Amino acid sequence: SRFSDYNDPIADELCKFHINGIISGVGWFIGLPPFELSNAPSLHLPISSLSPSTFSNHLYTISMTSNLGGKAIDLWSELIASEGSDLQEEASVEEVYRRRKPTQKTVHPPHPKQNLGSNGCNVNRVSLAAVDSKRISWNRALSIRGRVSIAVEACIDRQRQCKQAKRKGKPALPKGKYVQPTNFDKERAYFQEVDAFELLEESPSPKSFSTWTSSQFDSSTIPSLCSRIEKWLISKKSKYSLAPSSTLSKILETPLGSIEPIGGIHLDKFKLKTPENSARDRDAHWCSIQRRFIFSINDIDALKIDSNDNRSNRAEEMRTEDREDIEVAVKKLSLTSTSTSFHKYDLDPLSALLAVCGQSTPSTLKDVFSNYCELETIVKVGEGTYGEAFKVGNTVCKVVPIDGDLKVNGEIQKRSVELLEEVILSRTLNSLRSNERCADNFCTTFIRTIDLRVCQGSYDAVLVKAWEDWDEKHGSENDHPKEFPEKQLYVVFVLQHGGKDLESFVLLNYDEAQSLLVQVTAALAVAEAAYQFEHRDLHWGNVLLSRNDYEALQFTLESKNMTVKTFGLQISIIDFTLSRINTGEDILFLDLSSDPYLFKGPRGDRQSETYRKMKEVTGDCWEGSFPRTNVLWLLYLVDILLLKKSFERSSKHERELRAFKKRLDKYTSTKEAIYDQFFSELIVWSSSVE
Ligand SMILES: Nc1ncnc2c1ncn2[C@@H]1O[C@H](COP(=O)(O)OP(=O)(O)OP(=O)(O)O)[C@@H](O)[C@H]1O
C-alpha cells in the first residue's frame, strides 16, 4: 500500500491525509481520536491502529490535528522514530518515507548553462523548493506563506554569492497561540459533514511523485513592467506640459500621505491617526513633489532630492530642465528593444523605483523612521518571508531588502522591478480612499500606504535591538539583520497600523465574525469594480483587525453608497504581492505559473486548496480577470471562522455561516456576493453619491 498526497503537517493547521492503498473496497475511517504531539519525538497515538495491515481493503481519510504550535512536524519521521523497526519492515510504508522531504536533502543543481550571470553566479530567483538551506515555506505557518519569488535576471553586476543562507535551529512559536482549536470533535464533525466528498474531489493523487523539485525561473514570464514605464514616459513626453491623462499617471500623482478620505458621516468620526507632525509636514512636501513629478518631469537624474530636502523647492528648477530630462529618461529605458525580457533592456530598475518613490538617491532607514517617532520607541510587530515589520510611531514600516546578493531568510532578495510593481499597486489601491478621485468606488479597507522609500545601509542599532527583543519573545524565523552590509538596499513601506492579523486576533462573538466578512467582501467588491482587482492571497495573516468606537463604515460601490455595520471592528487588508490589478492603463499581476510550488501545499489545507482552486479558475493564465478568485478567498475565510477561530456563537450561527458558504460557492465575484442575504442586515444601501 502507499500513502499519497502526503505532506508535512503544518503547525497549528488541520491536515488531512489520503491513504490510497490497496483499495478493494471503499470506506471511510475517521475513527482515530485526535492526538497530540509533544515536543519530544514521540507520539501519543495508538500507533498500532496505524499499522499497515489496518489499511488493507479500505480507503481511509485521517484528519490529523497537530497543536504543537509553530514547530513543523515531520510526522512520519517521528512515527518511524517511535515505531522503529516495526514500520521499517514494511516496505510499502517505507515508500512514504522516501517521498518525504526531498527538498531538504536534494539540491537540484542548476544546469551549468542555466541561470548563470556573466560572473557565473546564479542570478535567477528560484522557487521556494529549490534550495536546501532556504526556508521551506510549507513548514512555516501557512499564514506567512504566500509571497512567491518571481524575479528577474537583474541587469546589475552581482558578486558570486558565497554566503549560504543560514537557518536557525530554533523552532518557530505559534502565531495563533490564543486561538488554538480546542474542540477537535467539532472539527472532525465539520469535515465529515461538509468536506467528505470534497476531499476526494480536491485531492486527487498526484500523477507523479517528483513534485518537490526546483522550478527555474523563466525570464519570458517576467511582467513587462519596464515596457509600462516606457509607455508611461513616452506618454509623458508627448503630453508634456499637459495634465496627465493616463490612469497610471493619476495613480502616481495620488498623494500617499496626509489626505484622508471623507466618505460620509461615519468617516468624519472614523478618522485614522496620522503620523506625527514632522511626518505630516513631510507628507505635504511629498504631495507637492509627487504632483510636480507627474506634471512636469519623469527624469530620474533630475530628482535630486533626499529625505531632508524641501522637495517642492525643486519644482521651479525642474520645469526648466524638463524637456531634456524626459529625453534622458526615455533613453534610459532603451526604447529600441522590443523584447519583454527584462535583462535585454538597458534600463536601471532601481532608478525607476527611486523615481516612483520620488527620490534620486536612497535615504537611510534612520532618516525615514525618525520622521515618525523617536528611534528608541520602535518595536518590531511582525515578520514575513521578505519583510520585517516595525511599529514606528503610529505607522508600521515594512522593510524589504532588495537587490542584494546576500540571501535573506533563505531566499534570494527581491529585485527592484518586483517592488516597482508592488509599489504601483499599493498606490493604486490608495486612490480608492479618495472620494474625490474615485467617486464611483470608495473604501478604506486596503491598508493605507503613507509613504514609500528606498533606503540603504546596515540596520541601525535601535532596529537591531527591536528585532532581538521580538526574537526573544516570539522566536523569529528570520535571519538576524546585523548581517546586512553597508550597501544593502531596502524598500520601506510606511503603512497605516492595521492592528493584529486574523490568526492571532481574538474575535469575541458572531457579530464580529460577520463584520469581518462584510468588510472584506465590500472592499473586494469595490476594488473589483474600480480596478478588476483580485487579491489572490487573502490568508489569515493578510487580514488585520483592530477595534475602535465606531459602529459603521462607509463604502461606495459603483456609485451606490453602503453604510456597513462594523460592531466596532475595523478590517485592513495587506500584502498585495500576488494581487492582480487593472490600472486602466496596465495590468499588473504576478505570473504564478512560474511558481509551481505554490500549488503543492498540504492536501486538505484550506489555504493550499485555495491556491489550487485559483489555478483551476484561471487556467493558470494569471493575467486575466477572474473575480471568482476573490470569492474563493471568502470561502476560505468562512472556513477559517468555522474551523480555526473560537468565538461566542450558537449552532444557528454556524448554520448561517454554512448556508452562506453554500450560496457563496455559486457566485463569480464579490460584486455579486455583497448582495447576499447574509449581509442584508449589515448594509444600508443608498442611491448615488452626492
Ligand atoms: N500595516 C500593518 N499593520 C500591522 N501589522 C502589519 C502591517 N503590515 C504588516 N504587518 C505585520 O507583519 C507581518 C508580515 O507582513 P507581510 O505579510 O506584509 O510581509 P511579507 O514579507 O509580505 O510576508 P509573506 O511571508 O506573506 O510574504 C504581517 O503578518 C503582520 O503581522
XYZ file of C-alpha atoms and ligand atoms in Angstrom:
721
model
C 0.000 0.000 0.000
C 1.073 3.517 -0.390
C 0.356 6.820 1.185
C -0.087 9.543 -1.288
C -0.678 13.225 -1.272
C 1.082 13.408 1.952
C 2.737 16.493 3.293
C 4.105 17.790 6.489
C 1.504 18.588 8.978
C 1.871 22.261 9.490
C 1.915 23.639 12.935
C -1.481 24.740 14.012
C -3.027 23.545 10.827
C -5.545 20.870 10.432
C -4.233 18.462 7.880
C -5.840 15.653 6.056
C -4.138 12.692 4.565
C -5.407 10.432 1.922
C -4.229 6.970 2.225
C -4.852 5.363 -1.063
C -3.688 1.857 -0.781
C -4.857 -1.473 -1.855
C -8.377 -0.432 -2.476
C -10.688 -3.299 -2.855
C -13.492 -1.604 -1.124
C -14.161 1.950 -0.241
C -14.941 3.080 3.206
C -14.391 5.977 5.452
C -12.449 5.752 8.572
C -12.390 8.816 10.665
C -12.261 6.972 13.864
C -8.899 7.881 15.245
C -9.161 10.074 18.247
C -7.440 13.422 17.945
C -3.922 13.022 19.150
C -1.234 15.319 20.279
C 2.402 15.533 19.503
C 4.614 16.700 22.247
C 7.909 18.421 21.779
C 9.622 15.158 22.445
C 9.930 12.994 19.386
C 7.209 10.639 20.387
C 3.597 10.237 19.565
C 0.742 9.914 21.947
C -1.104 7.911 19.443
C -2.357 4.411 19.233
C 0.225 3.641 16.648
C -0.807 0.051 16.473
C -4.015 1.263 14.919
C -1.925 2.775 12.163
C -0.086 -0.364 11.285
C -0.219 -1.026 7.569
C -2.281 -4.158 7.964
C -5.095 -1.961 9.193
C -5.092 -0.191 5.915
C -5.850 -3.015 3.591
C -9.176 -3.137 1.840
C -10.160 0.383 2.665
C -9.673 3.902 1.576
C -9.027 5.990 4.610
C -9.158 9.609 5.335
C -7.466 10.546 8.520
C -7.800 14.018 9.891
C -4.829 14.887 11.972
C -4.580 17.925 14.101
C -1.293 18.966 15.483
C -1.279 21.502 18.220
C 2.407 21.524 18.689
C 2.224 25.113 17.678
C 4.762 26.648 15.421
C 7.058 23.717 15.055
C 6.946 21.979 11.745
C 6.445 18.356 12.415
C 7.763 15.622 10.303
C 5.065 13.315 11.472
C 6.152 10.258 9.660
C 9.749 10.637 10.684
C 8.502 10.801 14.216
C 6.435 7.770 13.582
C 9.485 5.958 12.368
C 11.434 7.145 15.347
C 8.890 5.856 17.761
C 7.912 2.717 15.953
C 11.375 1.963 14.673
C 11.852 -1.363 13.115
C 8.215 -2.342 13.087
C 7.274 0.109 10.456
C 10.526 -0.003 8.598
C 9.992 -3.635 7.948
C 7.020 -2.683 5.875
C 8.414 -1.846 2.508
C 5.112 -0.421 1.392
C 5.178 2.172 4.118
C 8.788 2.959 3.535
C 7.832 4.398 0.221
C 6.243 7.210 2.089
C 9.442 7.988 3.843
C 11.362 8.073 0.635
C 8.971 10.538 -0.731
C 9.228 12.722 2.257
C 11.218 15.898 2.243
C 13.256 15.543 -0.887
C 13.779 19.271 -0.752
C 15.767 19.045 2.377
C 18.188 16.562 1.058
C 18.195 17.152 -2.616
C 19.502 20.264 -4.144
C 18.712 20.397 -7.789
C 21.773 21.980 -9.238
C 21.139 24.427 -11.988
C 22.017 23.374 -15.408
C 25.581 24.508 -15.981
C 24.414 26.861 -18.673
C 21.291 27.992 -16.987
C 20.855 30.902 -14.696
C 24.421 31.952 -14.673
C 25.121 35.587 -14.825
C 28.132 36.985 -16.507
C 30.167 36.397 -13.429
C 28.971 32.893 -13.189
C 26.784 33.252 -10.215
C 23.250 32.055 -10.132
C 21.214 35.141 -10.607
C 17.776 33.806 -11.234
C 15.416 33.562 -8.407
C 14.369 30.004 -7.899
C 11.268 28.591 -6.408
C 10.875 28.118 -2.739
C 11.553 24.464 -3.039
C 14.810 24.728 -4.816
C 17.496 25.311 -2.279
C 18.021 23.149 0.694
C 19.174 25.809 3.057
C 16.298 28.102 2.441
C 13.121 28.366 4.379
C 10.771 25.597 3.478
C 7.710 27.647 3.428
C 5.164 24.929 3.975
C 6.936 24.106 7.166
C 6.242 27.605 8.302
C 2.857 28.675 9.499
C 0.819 28.967 6.388
C -0.311 32.370 7.389
C 3.002 33.787 6.414
C 3.261 31.773 3.267
C 2.135 33.320 0.125
C 4.776 35.614 -1.121
C 6.408 33.981 -4.021
C 9.544 34.930 -5.719
C 9.159 35.501 -9.342
C 12.048 37.623 -10.207
C 14.300 38.612 -12.943
C 17.814 38.357 -14.013
C 18.914 41.684 -12.789
C 20.958 43.846 -15.015
C 23.304 44.761 -12.272
C 26.672 43.194 -11.621
C 26.440 40.623 -8.997
C 29.039 39.017 -6.893
C 29.103 35.318 -6.540
C 27.064 34.507 -3.584
C 29.477 32.999 -1.187
C 27.362 33.259 1.833
C 24.915 30.481 2.410
C 21.657 31.427 3.966
C 21.565 30.053 7.410
C 18.600 28.535 9.134
C 18.389 28.732 12.782
C 17.623 25.580 14.633
C 15.169 27.490 16.700
C 11.647 26.183 16.399
C 9.011 28.647 15.442
C 6.487 29.623 18.007
C 2.829 29.510 17.192
C 1.451 32.741 15.881
C -2.042 31.894 16.837
C -1.376 30.664 20.300
C -4.508 32.249 21.680
C -6.719 30.654 19.174
C -5.709 27.039 19.122
C -8.704 24.974 18.210
C -9.762 23.074 21.219
C -12.772 21.199 20.098
C -11.466 18.504 17.817
C -14.754 16.647 17.723
C -16.359 19.690 16.255
C -13.750 19.992 13.587
C -13.986 16.364 12.715
C -17.727 16.541 12.510
C -17.458 19.560 10.316
C -15.164 17.809 7.909
C -17.352 14.764 7.852
C -20.404 16.755 7.094
C -19.117 19.332 4.711
C -15.990 18.008 3.177
C -16.050 14.299 2.921
C -16.805 14.161 -0.737
C -14.984 17.410 -1.415
C -11.781 15.875 -0.251
C -11.998 13.178 -2.823
C -12.522 15.741 -5.482
C -9.988 18.236 -4.294
C -7.175 15.934 -3.519
C -6.516 13.595 -6.361
C -3.393 11.563 -6.058
C -0.537 13.167 -7.858
C 0.275 11.649 -11.191
C 3.905 11.893 -10.405
C 5.787 11.847 -7.171
C 8.541 14.046 -8.407
C 6.685 17.144 -7.451
C 9.110 18.588 -4.985
C 11.570 19.764 -7.494
C 13.088 23.063 -8.211
C 11.481 25.424 -10.594
C 13.822 27.564 -12.567
C 12.686 30.962 -13.415
C 11.846 31.543 -16.999
C 12.628 35.061 -17.968
C 9.870 35.066 -20.527
C 7.389 35.191 -17.685
C 8.618 38.461 -16.306
C 5.884 41.014 -16.168
C 6.699 43.664 -18.657
C 6.671 46.466 -16.207
C 9.613 48.080 -17.899
C 7.548 48.452 -21.024
C 4.809 50.014 -18.942
C 7.222 52.530 -17.566
C 8.381 53.131 -21.106
C 4.840 53.723 -22.256
C 4.271 55.997 -19.396
C 7.381 58.025 -20.071
C 6.547 58.258 -23.723
C 3.091 59.447 -22.892
C 4.600 61.963 -20.518
C 6.900 63.088 -23.232
C 4.172 63.504 -25.763
C 1.828 65.120 -23.305
C 4.481 67.368 -21.973
C 3.090 70.333 -20.089
C -0.391 68.899 -20.166
C -2.125 67.380 -17.256
C -1.670 63.659 -17.293
C -4.467 61.683 -18.773
C -3.410 58.168 -18.112
C -4.626 56.251 -15.150
C -1.177 55.216 -14.095
C -0.188 58.828 -14.123
C -3.128 59.647 -11.934
C -2.146 56.963 -9.568
C 1.399 58.138 -9.363
C 0.044 61.564 -8.870
C -2.082 60.368 -5.997
C -0.502 61.626 -2.823
C 0.352 58.896 -0.412
C 0.013 60.713 2.819
C -1.982 63.264 4.623
C -5.219 63.149 2.680
C -7.888 61.257 4.499
C -10.991 60.449 2.577
C -14.306 61.897 3.524
C -16.897 59.380 2.673
C -19.854 60.259 4.837
C -20.896 60.826 8.368
C -19.100 57.821 9.632
C -15.834 58.690 8.109
C -15.770 62.033 9.807
C -15.573 60.133 13.013
C -13.641 57.324 11.528
C -10.545 59.357 11.095
C -7.386 57.365 11.280
C -4.456 58.762 13.137
C -1.811 60.449 11.071
C 1.877 60.306 11.802
C 3.490 62.932 13.944
C 3.626 66.487 12.734
C 7.039 66.228 11.224
C 5.825 63.381 9.130
C 2.743 65.292 8.153
C 4.875 68.182 7.008
C 6.932 65.805 5.073
C 3.788 64.402 3.520
C 2.933 67.836 2.298
C 6.272 68.065 0.570
C 5.689 64.620 -0.699
C 2.359 65.523 -2.250
C 3.889 68.509 -3.790
C 6.767 66.637 -5.295
C 4.514 63.875 -6.462
C 2.313 66.229 -8.404
C 5.240 68.018 -9.850
C 6.812 64.719 -10.643
C 3.863 63.803 -12.755
C 3.046 67.056 -14.330
C 6.434 68.138 -15.298
C 9.141 65.582 -15.045
C 9.964 61.964 -15.131
C 13.666 62.039 -15.353
C 15.310 60.143 -12.636
C 18.518 62.134 -12.522
C 16.628 65.334 -12.224
C 15.094 64.296 -8.948
C 17.979 65.282 -6.748
C 16.060 65.070 -3.576
C 16.859 63.410 -0.355
C 14.830 62.983 2.734
C 15.875 66.328 4.145
C 15.239 68.303 1.051
C 12.462 70.679 0.731
C 11.157 68.854 -2.231
C 8.868 71.499 -3.528
C 11.774 73.953 -3.861
C 12.974 71.950 -6.768
C 9.797 72.344 -8.716
C 10.682 75.569 -10.473
C 14.184 74.463 -11.353
C 12.943 71.251 -12.740
C 10.377 72.730 -15.021
C 13.162 74.351 -16.972
C 15.031 71.089 -17.294
C 12.087 69.002 -18.239
C 12.391 68.507 -21.887
C 15.970 67.248 -21.854
C 15.285 65.300 -18.711
C 12.493 63.385 -20.289
C 14.705 62.659 -23.240
C 17.289 61.241 -20.885
C 14.755 59.189 -19.008
C 13.244 57.714 -22.112
C 16.680 56.931 -23.455
C 17.500 55.206 -20.242
C 14.586 52.928 -20.770
C 16.125 51.813 -24.010
C 13.185 52.019 -26.296
C 14.978 50.223 -29.050
C 14.394 46.842 -27.562
C 11.119 45.140 -28.196
C 11.753 42.153 -26.047
C 9.813 41.775 -22.870
C 12.713 40.016 -21.278
C 13.931 42.395 -18.702
C 17.619 41.755 -18.918
C 17.622 42.766 -22.558
C 16.657 46.269 -21.573
C 19.312 48.735 -20.924
C 17.485 50.195 -18.003
C 18.076 50.536 -14.392
C 15.042 49.393 -12.435
C 16.425 50.800 -9.224
C 16.419 54.276 -10.731
C 12.849 53.737 -11.841
C 11.932 52.629 -8.331
C 13.670 55.639 -6.838
C 11.829 57.896 -9.233
C 8.480 56.375 -8.409
C 9.307 56.900 -4.735
C 10.218 60.483 -5.529
C 13.887 60.061 -4.769
C 17.087 60.300 -6.715
C 19.221 58.612 -4.087
C 18.359 56.230 -1.297
C 17.727 57.557 2.205
C 18.831 55.831 5.360
C 16.466 53.785 7.497
C 17.169 56.144 10.352
C 16.161 59.186 8.319
C 12.887 57.648 7.299
C 11.966 56.259 10.701
C 12.872 59.428 12.554
C 10.108 61.187 10.640
C 7.600 59.186 12.618
C 8.986 58.744 16.117
C 11.945 58.683 18.435
C 14.035 55.804 17.231
C 14.216 54.255 20.687
C 10.457 53.715 20.687
C 10.493 51.454 17.640
C 9.290 47.913 18.197
C 9.039 45.043 15.799
C 5.448 43.857 15.224
C 5.696 41.125 12.673
C 7.706 39.397 10.047
C 7.251 37.765 6.700
C 9.489 35.843 4.401
C 10.661 39.037 2.790
C 9.800 41.781 5.187
C 10.324 42.854 8.763
C 7.512 44.994 10.142
C 8.222 47.631 12.791
C 5.834 49.863 14.653
C 7.190 53.327 14.060
C 5.092 55.968 15.748
C 1.539 55.424 14.592
C 2.673 53.675 11.471
C 4.013 50.268 10.586
C 7.140 50.269 8.435
C 7.701 47.144 6.432
C 11.346 46.856 5.457
C 12.038 44.679 2.432
C 15.685 44.148 1.478
C 16.215 44.290 -2.273
C 18.790 43.711 -4.958
C 21.492 42.322 -2.686
C 23.437 39.122 -3.116
C 23.039 38.034 0.439
C 20.302 35.516 0.848
C 17.770 36.674 3.394
C 15.776 34.136 5.336
C 16.942 31.572 2.843
C 15.522 33.490 -0.083
C 17.199 35.406 -2.817
C 16.343 39.027 -2.329
C 13.597 40.607 -4.366
C 14.586 42.792 -7.288
C 13.754 46.435 -7.768
C 11.424 45.653 -10.629
C 9.265 43.423 -8.462
C 8.967 46.102 -5.849
C 8.188 48.663 -8.503
C 5.106 46.694 -9.404
C 4.018 46.310 -5.789
C 4.599 49.987 -5.148
C 2.357 50.969 -8.052
C -0.278 48.513 -6.926
C -0.274 49.858 -3.370
C -0.672 53.366 -4.635
C -3.474 52.380 -6.946
C -5.389 50.953 -4.010
C -4.657 54.113 -2.044
C -6.647 56.007 -4.594
C -9.787 54.136 -3.503
C -9.551 56.177 -0.311
C -10.145 59.384 -2.109
C -13.766 60.174 -2.795
C -12.733 62.990 -4.998
C -10.710 60.944 -7.382
C -12.751 57.855 -7.477
C -16.260 58.890 -6.608
C -17.883 55.819 -8.033
C -15.933 53.456 -5.867
C -14.654 54.140 -2.426
C -13.343 52.167 0.500
C -10.723 52.415 3.218
C -10.189 48.743 3.882
C -6.995 48.295 1.894
C -4.162 49.351 4.113
C -3.209 52.941 3.573
C 0.266 53.371 2.173
C 1.552 56.544 3.748
C 4.939 56.657 2.134
C 7.328 54.572 0.100
C 11.052 54.972 0.395
C 14.179 53.379 -0.936
C 16.831 53.149 1.792
C 20.410 51.981 2.003
C 22.776 50.943 4.770
C 23.055 48.407 7.506
C 20.458 48.146 10.252
C 20.797 50.756 12.961
C 21.419 49.591 16.500
C 17.893 50.505 17.627
C 16.367 48.406 14.887
C 18.636 45.512 15.714
C 17.546 45.792 19.320
C 13.880 45.888 18.343
C 14.462 42.829 16.219
C 16.227 40.991 19.040
C 13.523 41.866 21.557
C 10.891 40.381 19.281
C 13.059 37.356 18.651
C 13.379 36.745 22.349
C 9.641 36.935 22.835
C 8.322 35.270 19.723
C 11.237 33.358 18.255
C 11.961 34.829 14.874
C 12.226 32.624 11.856
C 14.113 35.299 10.002
C 17.840 35.875 9.810
C 19.430 38.342 12.155
C 19.519 41.727 10.447
C 23.039 42.518 11.608
C 24.165 40.532 8.592
C 23.172 43.282 6.202
C 26.125 45.060 4.629
C 26.607 48.812 4.346
C 25.412 48.795 0.774
C 22.211 46.894 1.384
C 19.185 48.441 -0.271
C 15.632 48.257 1.065
C 12.199 49.402 0.149
C 10.346 50.745 3.160
C 6.557 50.673 3.012
C 5.254 53.157 5.541
C 1.781 51.852 6.281
C -1.168 52.677 8.419
C -1.134 50.445 11.504
C -3.788 47.856 10.762
C -3.834 46.008 14.084
C -3.377 42.290 14.582
C -3.698 39.648 11.948
C -6.691 37.327 11.976
C -4.532 34.438 13.007
C -3.740 35.970 16.369
C -6.728 38.261 16.858
C -9.351 37.020 19.311
C -12.827 37.514 17.894
C -15.386 37.994 20.601
C -18.643 36.998 19.016
C -20.650 36.267 15.908
C -21.228 39.975 15.247
C -17.500 40.460 14.871
C -17.211 37.477 12.569
C -19.951 38.926 10.385
C -18.298 42.304 10.492
C -15.103 40.779 9.190
C -16.868 39.068 6.318
C -18.925 42.052 5.276
C -15.961 44.416 5.281
C -13.727 42.087 3.326
C -16.489 41.367 0.827
C -17.382 45.032 0.394
C -13.746 46.050 -0.035
C -13.083 43.370 -2.616
C -16.291 44.267 -4.450
C -15.286 47.928 -4.594
C -11.771 47.133 -5.814
C -13.177 44.662 -8.327
C -15.439 47.368 -9.667
C -12.741 50.026 -9.761
C -9.720 48.074 -10.933
C -10.722 44.489 -11.635
C -8.715 43.805 -8.526
C -8.069 40.326 -7.229
C -6.085 39.901 -4.034
C -5.166 36.284 -4.702
C -3.560 35.718 -1.309
C -6.040 36.646 1.362
C -4.962 34.188 4.014
C -5.469 34.959 7.685
C -2.082 36.629 8.009
C -3.130 39.249 5.490
C -6.350 40.311 7.169
C -5.670 42.735 10.005
C -8.164 43.684 12.678
C -8.417 46.444 15.225
C -11.159 47.817 17.431
C -12.451 51.348 17.618
C -15.507 53.225 18.826
C -17.289 53.446 15.530
C -20.179 51.308 14.535
C -20.357 51.784 10.837
C -18.164 52.403 7.868
C -18.832 53.928 4.505
C -18.210 52.225 1.166
C -19.239 53.220 -2.337
C -19.749 50.576 -4.942
C -20.448 51.728 -8.472
C -21.975 54.971 -7.187
C -24.112 53.221 -4.613
C -23.404 54.150 -1.031
C -23.157 51.410 1.511
C -23.169 52.053 5.208
C -21.776 48.915 6.723
C -22.240 47.852 10.324
C -18.862 47.130 11.883
C -19.639 46.442 15.563
C -16.537 48.452 16.385
C -14.198 46.291 14.364
C -12.062 47.603 11.571
C -10.545 45.363 8.952
C -7.466 46.153 6.890
C -6.230 44.091 4.005
C -2.473 43.899 3.418
C 0.145 42.259 1.198
C -0.598 42.752 -2.479
C 2.323 40.784 -3.811
C 0.236 38.200 -5.620
C -2.536 40.616 -6.487
C -3.799 41.457 -9.921
C -4.993 44.890 -10.881
C -6.013 46.754 -13.992
C -4.961 50.361 -13.542
C -6.775 51.333 -16.709
C -3.503 51.535 -18.487
C -1.750 48.424 -17.383
C -2.493 45.091 -15.891
C -0.196 44.313 -13.000
C -0.095 40.709 -11.919
C 2.298 38.016 -10.854
C 2.575 35.036 -13.108
C 2.017 32.324 -10.580
C 2.564 29.619 -13.160
C 6.245 30.327 -12.569
C 5.923 29.048 -9.060
C 4.515 25.537 -9.157
C 5.483 25.095 -5.537
C 2.694 27.424 -4.508
C 0.173 24.819 -5.588
C 1.733 21.911 -3.779
C 0.853 22.689 -0.229
C -0.775 20.143 2.054
C -3.887 18.451 0.749
C -6.997 19.404 2.599
C -5.421 22.524 3.987
C -7.738 25.380 3.199
C -5.078 27.846 2.143
C -3.299 25.385 -0.105
C -6.571 24.252 -1.600
C -7.457 27.851 -2.335
C -4.289 28.346 -4.391
C -5.131 25.184 -6.297
C -8.695 26.293 -6.875
C -7.439 29.645 -8.130
C -5.281 27.797 -10.591
C -8.321 25.904 -11.824
C -10.324 29.087 -12.145
C -7.636 30.993 -14.005
C -6.498 28.048 -16.081
C -3.024 29.102 -14.955
C -3.298 32.292 -17.006
C -2.794 34.877 -14.334
C -3.046 37.997 -16.408
C -6.763 37.596 -16.995
C -9.561 38.909 -14.847
C -11.105 36.185 -12.687
C -13.010 37.844 -9.839
C -14.077 34.398 -8.739
C -10.635 34.164 -7.065
C -11.849 36.769 -4.581
C -14.842 34.572 -3.836
C -12.509 31.638 -3.242
C -10.746 33.620 -0.533
C -14.098 34.489 1.027
C -14.922 30.801 1.130
C -11.543 30.261 2.769
C -12.314 32.919 5.375
C -15.670 31.352 6.210
C -13.891 28.058 6.740
C -11.321 29.741 8.912
C -14.055 31.276 11.034
C -15.802 27.948 11.399
C -12.751 25.823 11.915
C -9.973 27.852 13.352
C -11.472 30.654 15.315
C -13.346 30.273 18.515
C -15.834 32.969 19.366
C -19.185 33.064 21.055
C -21.663 31.543 18.632
C -24.718 29.359 18.589
C -25.453 26.419 16.331
C -27.861 28.703 14.473
C -24.931 30.992 13.710
C -22.915 28.066 12.434
C -25.778 27.006 10.212
C -25.989 30.539 8.867
C -22.315 30.541 8.061
C -22.535 27.206 6.304
C -25.565 28.259 4.343
C -23.751 31.413 3.351
C -20.801 29.320 2.263
C -23.041 27.239 0.041
C -24.509 30.278 -1.649
C -21.099 31.893 -1.887
C -19.861 28.969 -3.872
C -22.199 29.929 -6.694
C -21.015 33.500 -7.063
C -18.478 34.516 -9.629
C -17.434 37.744 -7.980
C -17.598 39.566 -4.686
C -19.649 42.187 -6.500
C -22.351 39.532 -6.629
C -21.642 38.195 -3.158
C -22.137 41.539 -1.480
C -25.865 41.331 -2.297
C -26.207 38.003 -0.483
C -28.865 37.814 2.196
C -26.145 37.114 4.764
C -25.267 40.790 4.584
C -28.780 42.147 4.332
C -28.924 43.337 7.927
C -25.411 44.629 7.892
C -25.592 47.003 4.955
C -27.763 50.035 4.402
C -27.766 50.947 0.737
C -28.468 54.423 -0.514
C -28.729 55.569 -4.054
C -25.972 57.638 -5.559
C -23.019 59.621 -4.387
C -23.853 63.250 -3.750
N 0.182 47.674 8.280
C 0.407 46.743 9.182
N -0.116 46.853 10.426
C 0.114 45.928 11.384
N 0.880 44.834 11.178
C 1.430 44.663 9.965
C 1.228 45.596 8.903
N 1.891 45.159 7.818
C 2.477 44.017 8.176
N 2.212 43.703 9.459
C 2.673 42.527 10.213
O 3.830 41.999 9.597
C 3.571 40.679 9.103
C 4.288 40.484 7.781
O 3.790 41.412 6.827
P 3.570 40.986 5.320
O 2.660 39.805 5.256
O 3.150 42.178 4.570
O 5.080 40.584 4.976
P 5.581 39.667 3.819
O 7.065 39.615 3.865
O 4.918 40.119 2.573
O 5.000 38.269 4.287
P 4.920 36.918 3.416
O 5.742 35.941 4.153
O 3.431 36.610 3.391
O 5.462 37.233 2.072
C 2.045 40.593 8.988
O 1.564 39.265 9.100
C 1.583 41.459 10.155
O 1.619 40.727 11.363
